[in-house]
CSV table of C-alpha atoms in Angstrom, one decimal:
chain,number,residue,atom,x,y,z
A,1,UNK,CA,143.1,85.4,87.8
A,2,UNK,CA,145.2,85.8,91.0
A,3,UNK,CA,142.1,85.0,93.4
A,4,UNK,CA,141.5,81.8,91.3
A,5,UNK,CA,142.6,78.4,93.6
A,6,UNK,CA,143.0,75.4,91.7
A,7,UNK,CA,142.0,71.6,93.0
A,8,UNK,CA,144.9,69.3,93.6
A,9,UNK,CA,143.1,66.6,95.4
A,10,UNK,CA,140.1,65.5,96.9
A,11,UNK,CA,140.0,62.6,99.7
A,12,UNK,CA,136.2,61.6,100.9
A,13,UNK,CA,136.0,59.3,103.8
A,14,UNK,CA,132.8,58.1,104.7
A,15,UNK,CA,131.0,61.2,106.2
A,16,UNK,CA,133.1,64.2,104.9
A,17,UNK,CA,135.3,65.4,101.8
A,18,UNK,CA,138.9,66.6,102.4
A,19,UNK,CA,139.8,69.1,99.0
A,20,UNK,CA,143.5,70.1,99.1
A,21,UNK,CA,143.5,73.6,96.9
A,22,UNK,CA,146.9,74.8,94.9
A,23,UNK,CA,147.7,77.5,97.8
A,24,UNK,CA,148.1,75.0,100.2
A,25,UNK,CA,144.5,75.3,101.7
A,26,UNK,CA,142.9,72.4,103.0
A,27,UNK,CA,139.1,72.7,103.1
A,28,UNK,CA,137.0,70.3,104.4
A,29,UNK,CA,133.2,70.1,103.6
A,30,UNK,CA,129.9,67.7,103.6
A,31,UNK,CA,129.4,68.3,99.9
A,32,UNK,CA,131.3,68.5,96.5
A,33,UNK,CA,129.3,70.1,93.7
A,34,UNK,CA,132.0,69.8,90.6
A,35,UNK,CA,130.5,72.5,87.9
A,36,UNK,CA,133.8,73.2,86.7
A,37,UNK,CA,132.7,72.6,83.2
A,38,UNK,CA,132.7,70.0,80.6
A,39,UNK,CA,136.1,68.7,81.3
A,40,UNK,CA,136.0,68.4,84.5
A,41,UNK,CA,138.9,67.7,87.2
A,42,UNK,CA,135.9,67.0,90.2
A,43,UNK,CA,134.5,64.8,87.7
A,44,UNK,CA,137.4,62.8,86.8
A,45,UNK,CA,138.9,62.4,90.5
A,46,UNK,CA,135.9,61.0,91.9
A,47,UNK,CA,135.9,58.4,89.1
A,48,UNK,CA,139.2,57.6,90.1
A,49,UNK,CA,138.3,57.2,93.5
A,50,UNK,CA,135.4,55.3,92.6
A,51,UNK,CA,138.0,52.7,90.4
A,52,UNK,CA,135.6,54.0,87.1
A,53,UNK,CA,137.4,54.7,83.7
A,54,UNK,CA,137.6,58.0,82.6
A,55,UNK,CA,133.9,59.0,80.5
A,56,UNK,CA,134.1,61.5,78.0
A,57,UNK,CA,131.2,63.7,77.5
A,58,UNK,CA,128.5,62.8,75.5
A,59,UNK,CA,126.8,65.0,73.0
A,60,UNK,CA,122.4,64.6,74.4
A,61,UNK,CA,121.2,65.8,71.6
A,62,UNK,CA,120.5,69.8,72.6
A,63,UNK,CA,122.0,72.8,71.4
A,64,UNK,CA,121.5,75.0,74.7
A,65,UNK,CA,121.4,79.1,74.6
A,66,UNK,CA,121.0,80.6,77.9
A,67,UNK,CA,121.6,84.2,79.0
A,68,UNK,CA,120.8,86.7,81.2
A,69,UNK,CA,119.1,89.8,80.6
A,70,UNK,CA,117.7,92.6,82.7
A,71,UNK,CA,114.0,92.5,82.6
A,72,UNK,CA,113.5,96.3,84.3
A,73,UNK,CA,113.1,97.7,80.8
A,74,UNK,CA,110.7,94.6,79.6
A,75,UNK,CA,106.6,95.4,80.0
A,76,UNK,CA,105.8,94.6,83.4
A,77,UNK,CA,109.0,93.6,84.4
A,78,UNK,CA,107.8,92.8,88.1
A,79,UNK,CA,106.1,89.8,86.5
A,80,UNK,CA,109.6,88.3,86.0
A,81,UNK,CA,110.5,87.8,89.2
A,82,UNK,CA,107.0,86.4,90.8
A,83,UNK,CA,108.0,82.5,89.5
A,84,UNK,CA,110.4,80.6,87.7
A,85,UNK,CA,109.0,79.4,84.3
A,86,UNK,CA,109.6,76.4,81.6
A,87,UNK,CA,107.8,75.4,78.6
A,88,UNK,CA,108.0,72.1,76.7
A,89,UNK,CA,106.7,71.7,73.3
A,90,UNK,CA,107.6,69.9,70.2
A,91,UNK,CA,111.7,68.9,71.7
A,92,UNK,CA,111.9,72.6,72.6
A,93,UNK,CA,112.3,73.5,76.5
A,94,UNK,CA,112.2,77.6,76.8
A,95,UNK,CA,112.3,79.3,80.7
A,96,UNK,CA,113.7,81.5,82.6
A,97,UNK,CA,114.6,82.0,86.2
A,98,UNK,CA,114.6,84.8,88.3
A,99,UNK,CA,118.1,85.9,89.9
A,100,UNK,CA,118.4,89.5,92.0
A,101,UNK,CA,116.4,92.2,90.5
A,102,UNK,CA,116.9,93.3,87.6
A,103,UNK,CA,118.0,90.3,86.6
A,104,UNK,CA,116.4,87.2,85.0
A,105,UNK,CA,118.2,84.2,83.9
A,106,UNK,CA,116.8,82.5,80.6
A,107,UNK,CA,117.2,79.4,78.7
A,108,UNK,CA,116.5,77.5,76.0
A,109,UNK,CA,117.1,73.8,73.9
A,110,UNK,CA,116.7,73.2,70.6
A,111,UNK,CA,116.9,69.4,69.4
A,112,UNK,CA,119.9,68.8,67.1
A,113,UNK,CA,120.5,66.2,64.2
A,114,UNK,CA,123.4,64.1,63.6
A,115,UNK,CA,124.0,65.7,60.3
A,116,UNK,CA,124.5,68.7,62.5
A,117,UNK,CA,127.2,67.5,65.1
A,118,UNK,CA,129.2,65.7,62.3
């Protein structure tokens, strides 16, 4: 994607984070929030900073599902977007989360065995 900017480099000081993007941009925020995935470059740079080794991900146990699905053709689908919901039972989590109308963000984990990630 054209729009996309990538990060180059990150500099925090003691009250602020300087982020150099691959257009040249130099932004310069209170907060970092790195969700750029499983491999990712926030991730690794701060350890860097921080003089940590590298950590690889970590499998913790969950297969996670998560989708999101319009709720105005569900019964009642006003009900979906009154609360937020989670259920925990037996290593199972099930929820969903309500985003703009008609749309409703849902989740849920499932325990995995080692037999299954080998």
């Amino acid at each position: 994607d054209e729009d996309t900017k990538k990060l180059w480099s990150l500099n925090p000081d003691a009250r602020r984070v300087s982020i150099l993007l691959s257009d040249g941009c130099r932004v310069h925020a209170d907060l970092i929030i790195g969700a750029d995935g499983i491999h990712s470059l926030i991730r690794s740079k701060m350890l860097s900073i921080l003089g940590r080794p590298p950590k690889e991900p970590e499998s913790c146990g969950y297969a996670y599902f998560r989708a999101c699905l319009k709720t105005d053709r569900l019964p009642n689908p006003a009900s979906y977007h009154e609360v937020a919901f989670e259920s925990w039972g037996r290593g199972c989590r099930f929820g969903y989360v309500p985003l703009k109308k008609p749309e409703t963000f849902w989740f849920i984990a499932v325990p995995i065995t080692r037999a299954a990630t080998s």
